[in-house]
Tab-separated table of C-alpha atoms in Angstrom:
chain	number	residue	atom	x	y	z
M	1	UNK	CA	207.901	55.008	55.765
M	2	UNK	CA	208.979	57.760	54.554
M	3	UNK	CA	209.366	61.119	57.047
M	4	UNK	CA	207.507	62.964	54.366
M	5	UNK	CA	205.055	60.755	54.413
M	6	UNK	CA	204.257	60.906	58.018
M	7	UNK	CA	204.342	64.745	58.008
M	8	UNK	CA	201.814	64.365	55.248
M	9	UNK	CA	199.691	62.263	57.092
M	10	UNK	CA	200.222	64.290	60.358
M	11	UNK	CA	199.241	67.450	58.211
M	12	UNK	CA	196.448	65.530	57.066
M	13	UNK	CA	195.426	64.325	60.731
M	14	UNK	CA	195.742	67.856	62.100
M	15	UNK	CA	193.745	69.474	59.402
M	16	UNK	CA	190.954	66.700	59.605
M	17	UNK	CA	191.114	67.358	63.519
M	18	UNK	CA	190.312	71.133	63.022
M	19	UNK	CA	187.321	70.418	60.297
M	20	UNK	CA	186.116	67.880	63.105
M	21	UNK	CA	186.387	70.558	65.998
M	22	UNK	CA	185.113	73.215	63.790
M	23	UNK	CA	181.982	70.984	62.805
M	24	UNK	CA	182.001	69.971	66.069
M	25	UNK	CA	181.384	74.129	67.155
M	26	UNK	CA	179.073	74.189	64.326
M	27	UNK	CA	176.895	70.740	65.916
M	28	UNK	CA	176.819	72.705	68.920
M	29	UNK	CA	174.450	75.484	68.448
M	30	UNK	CA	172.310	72.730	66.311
M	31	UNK	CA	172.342	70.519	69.287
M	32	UNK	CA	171.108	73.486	71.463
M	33	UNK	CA	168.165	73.971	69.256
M	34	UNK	CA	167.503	70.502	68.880
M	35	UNK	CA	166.648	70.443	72.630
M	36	UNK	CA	164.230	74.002	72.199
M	37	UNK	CA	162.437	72.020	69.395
M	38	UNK	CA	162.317	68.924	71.235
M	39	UNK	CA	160.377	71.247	74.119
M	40	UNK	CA	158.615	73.214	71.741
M	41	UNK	CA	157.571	69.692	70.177
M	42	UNK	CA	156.699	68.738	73.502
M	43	UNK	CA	154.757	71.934	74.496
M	44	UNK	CA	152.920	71.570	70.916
M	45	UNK	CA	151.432	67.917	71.660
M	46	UNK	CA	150.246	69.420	75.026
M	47	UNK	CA	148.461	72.303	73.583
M	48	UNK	CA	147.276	70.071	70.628
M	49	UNK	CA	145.887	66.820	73.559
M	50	UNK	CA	144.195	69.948	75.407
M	51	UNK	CA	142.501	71.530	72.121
M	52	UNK	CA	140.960	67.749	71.834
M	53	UNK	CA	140.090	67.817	75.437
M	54	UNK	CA	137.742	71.189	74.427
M	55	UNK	CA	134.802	70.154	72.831
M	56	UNK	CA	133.522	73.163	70.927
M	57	UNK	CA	130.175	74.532	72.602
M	58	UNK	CA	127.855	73.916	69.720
M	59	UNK	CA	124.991	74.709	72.214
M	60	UNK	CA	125.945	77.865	72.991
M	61	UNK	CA	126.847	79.156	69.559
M	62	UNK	CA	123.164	78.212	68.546
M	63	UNK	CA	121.598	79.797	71.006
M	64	UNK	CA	124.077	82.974	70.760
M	65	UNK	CA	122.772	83.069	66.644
M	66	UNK	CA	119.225	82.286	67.451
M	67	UNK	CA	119.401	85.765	70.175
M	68	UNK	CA	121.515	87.748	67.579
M	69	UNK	CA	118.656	86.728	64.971
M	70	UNK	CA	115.883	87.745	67.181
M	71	UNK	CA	117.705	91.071	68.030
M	72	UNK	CA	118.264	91.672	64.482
M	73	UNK	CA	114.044	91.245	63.706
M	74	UNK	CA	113.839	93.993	66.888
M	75	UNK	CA	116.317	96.267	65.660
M	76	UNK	CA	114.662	96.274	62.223
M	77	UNK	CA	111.159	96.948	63.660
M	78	UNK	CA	111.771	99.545	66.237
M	79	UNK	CA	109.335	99.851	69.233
M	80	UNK	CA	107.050	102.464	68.695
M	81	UNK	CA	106.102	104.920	71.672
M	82	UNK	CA	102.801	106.888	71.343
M	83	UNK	CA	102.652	110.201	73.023
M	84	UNK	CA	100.051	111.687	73.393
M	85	UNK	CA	100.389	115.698	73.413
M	86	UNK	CA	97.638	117.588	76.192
M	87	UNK	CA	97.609	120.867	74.844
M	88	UNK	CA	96.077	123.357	76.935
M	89	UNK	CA	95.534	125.993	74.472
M	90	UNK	CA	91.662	125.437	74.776
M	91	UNK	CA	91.390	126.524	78.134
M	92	UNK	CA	93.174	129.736	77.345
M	93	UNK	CA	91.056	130.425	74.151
M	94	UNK	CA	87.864	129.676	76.254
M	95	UNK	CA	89.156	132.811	78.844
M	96	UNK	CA	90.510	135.029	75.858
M	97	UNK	CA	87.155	134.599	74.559
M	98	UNK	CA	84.912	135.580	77.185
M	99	UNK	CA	87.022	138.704	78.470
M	100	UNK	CA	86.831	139.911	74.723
M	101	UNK	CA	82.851	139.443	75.467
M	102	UNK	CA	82.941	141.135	78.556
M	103	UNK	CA	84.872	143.914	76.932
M	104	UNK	CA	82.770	143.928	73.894
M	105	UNK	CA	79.471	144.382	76.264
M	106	UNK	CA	81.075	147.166	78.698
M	107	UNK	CA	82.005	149.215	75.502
M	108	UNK	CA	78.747	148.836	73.981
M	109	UNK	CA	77.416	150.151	77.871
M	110	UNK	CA	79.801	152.684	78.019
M	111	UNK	CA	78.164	153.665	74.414
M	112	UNK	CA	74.986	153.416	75.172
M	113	UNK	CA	75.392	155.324	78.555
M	114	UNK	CA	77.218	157.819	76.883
M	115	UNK	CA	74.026	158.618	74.297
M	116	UNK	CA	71.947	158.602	77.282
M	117	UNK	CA	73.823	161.092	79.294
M	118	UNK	CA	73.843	163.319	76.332
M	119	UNK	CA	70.179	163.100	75.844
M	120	UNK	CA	70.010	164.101	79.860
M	121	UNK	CA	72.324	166.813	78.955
M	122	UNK	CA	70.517	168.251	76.104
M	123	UNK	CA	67.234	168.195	78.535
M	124	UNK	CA	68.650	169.550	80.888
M	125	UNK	CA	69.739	172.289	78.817
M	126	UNK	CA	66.600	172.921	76.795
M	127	UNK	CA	64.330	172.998	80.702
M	128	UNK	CA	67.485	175.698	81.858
M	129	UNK	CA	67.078	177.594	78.550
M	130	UNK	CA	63.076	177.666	78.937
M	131	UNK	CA	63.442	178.366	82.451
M	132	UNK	CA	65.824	181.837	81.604
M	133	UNK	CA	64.065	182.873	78.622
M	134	UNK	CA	60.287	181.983	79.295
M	135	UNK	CA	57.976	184.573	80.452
M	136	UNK	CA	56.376	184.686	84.219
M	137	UNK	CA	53.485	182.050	82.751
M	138	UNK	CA	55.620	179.616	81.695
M	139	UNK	CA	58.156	179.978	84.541
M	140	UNK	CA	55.536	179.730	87.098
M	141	UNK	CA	54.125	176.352	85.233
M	142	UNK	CA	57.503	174.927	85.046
M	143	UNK	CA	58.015	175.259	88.907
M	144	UNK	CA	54.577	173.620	88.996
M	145	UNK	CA	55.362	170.849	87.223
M	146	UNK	CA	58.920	170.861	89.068
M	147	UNK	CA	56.668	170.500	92.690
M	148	UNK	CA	54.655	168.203	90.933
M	149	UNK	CA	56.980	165.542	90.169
M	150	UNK	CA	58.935	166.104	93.278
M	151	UNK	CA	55.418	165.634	95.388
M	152	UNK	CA	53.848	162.519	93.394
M	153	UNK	CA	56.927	159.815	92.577
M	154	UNK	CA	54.223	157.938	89.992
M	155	UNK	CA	54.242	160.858	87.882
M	156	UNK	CA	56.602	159.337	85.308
M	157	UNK	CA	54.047	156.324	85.360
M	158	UNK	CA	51.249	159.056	84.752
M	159	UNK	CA	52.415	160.794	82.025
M	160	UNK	CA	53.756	157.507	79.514
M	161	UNK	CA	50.174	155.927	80.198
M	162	UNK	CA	49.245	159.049	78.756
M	163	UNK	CA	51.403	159.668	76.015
M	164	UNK	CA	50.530	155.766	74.922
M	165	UNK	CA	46.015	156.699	75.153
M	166	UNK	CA	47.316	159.865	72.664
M	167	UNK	CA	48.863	157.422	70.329
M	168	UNK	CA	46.205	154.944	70.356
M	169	UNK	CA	44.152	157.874	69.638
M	170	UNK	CA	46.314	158.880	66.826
M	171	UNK	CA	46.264	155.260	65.076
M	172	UNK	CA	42.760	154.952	65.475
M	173	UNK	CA	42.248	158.668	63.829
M	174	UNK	CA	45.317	158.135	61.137
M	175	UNK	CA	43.009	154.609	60.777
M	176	UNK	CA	39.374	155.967	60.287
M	177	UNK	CA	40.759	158.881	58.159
M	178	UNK	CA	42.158	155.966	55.778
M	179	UNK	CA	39.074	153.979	55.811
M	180	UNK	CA	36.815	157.223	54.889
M	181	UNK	CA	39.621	158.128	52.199
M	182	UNK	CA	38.916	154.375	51.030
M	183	UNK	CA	35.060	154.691	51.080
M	184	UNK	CA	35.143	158.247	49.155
M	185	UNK	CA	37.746	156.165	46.469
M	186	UNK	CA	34.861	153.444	46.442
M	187	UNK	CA	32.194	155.796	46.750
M	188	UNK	CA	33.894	157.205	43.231
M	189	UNK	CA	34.004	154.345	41.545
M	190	UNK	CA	30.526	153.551	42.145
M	191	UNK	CA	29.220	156.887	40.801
């Protein structure tokens, strides 16, 4: 054989030795992940027998929606509270009422004593006024009548019983002087 032959076929050996040990660099990293998918493989039939091993809890997903449902029905129809308001306005209208009363009736008192006084006044006066301008008869009858009250207390008594027998005494005149007017109208008629 030829010496350019074998330095072809050493060319050839040396170039088919580098693809090899490149490919062989190459297999390498391929071999490395064939082992992390080999565990992941692993790791994924573990996980996968344990998901079989849980049995899902049917029970407790039933009674989960049959609470949720009933909370739902609650949540539509919401409790409701009464209350009940005490109002104790009453109580204060009931006093505002009766101390308007009570001022209402001491006005009206104060009104009415007022109109009395004044009528005491204007007596009072009118007795003074006789008293300065009357004459020595009518001064002297006044004192009389002065002692006289002062000595008998049942004088006031004394003199309305009388003024009341000259009133009946008035009606029963004013009365008979109407019936004789009525007989003399009668009496008229007749003739």
């Amino acid at each position: 054989m030829s010496e350019a032959l074998l330095v072809l076929m050493i060319d050839r050996l040396d170039e088919l030795q580098r693809r090899i040990d490149s490919l062989g660099e190459k297999l390498e990293p391929i071999s490395r992940q064939s082992e992390t998918m080999s565990v992941i493989i692993t790791k994924v039939d573990a996980v996968r027998s344990d998901v079989q091993n849980i049995s899902f809890p049917v029970a407790e997903i039933r009674e989960l929606s049959i609470n949720l449902d009933t909370t739902i029905d609650l949540l539509k129809r919401p409790v409701k509270k009464e209350i009940i308001h005490h109002h104790h306005a009453t109580k204060v209208l009931w006093v505002t009422a009766a101390l308007f009363l009570i001022i209402c009736l001491l006005s009206t008192g104060w009104y009415l004593t007022k109109d009395a006084l004044l009528r005491y006044k204007e007596s009072d006066t009118k007795y003074r006024y006789l008293k300065l301008q009357a004459g020595k008869g009518l001064s002297n009858a006044l004192y009389f009548i002065d002692s006289l009250y002062i000595k008998d207390g049942s004088m006031r008594d004394k003199v309305i019983s009388k003024e009341e027998e000259n009133q009946r005494k008035f009606d029963l005149l004013e009365k008979a002087y109407k019936m004789e007017k009525a007989a003399n109208e009668l009496e008229q008629q007749v003739n």
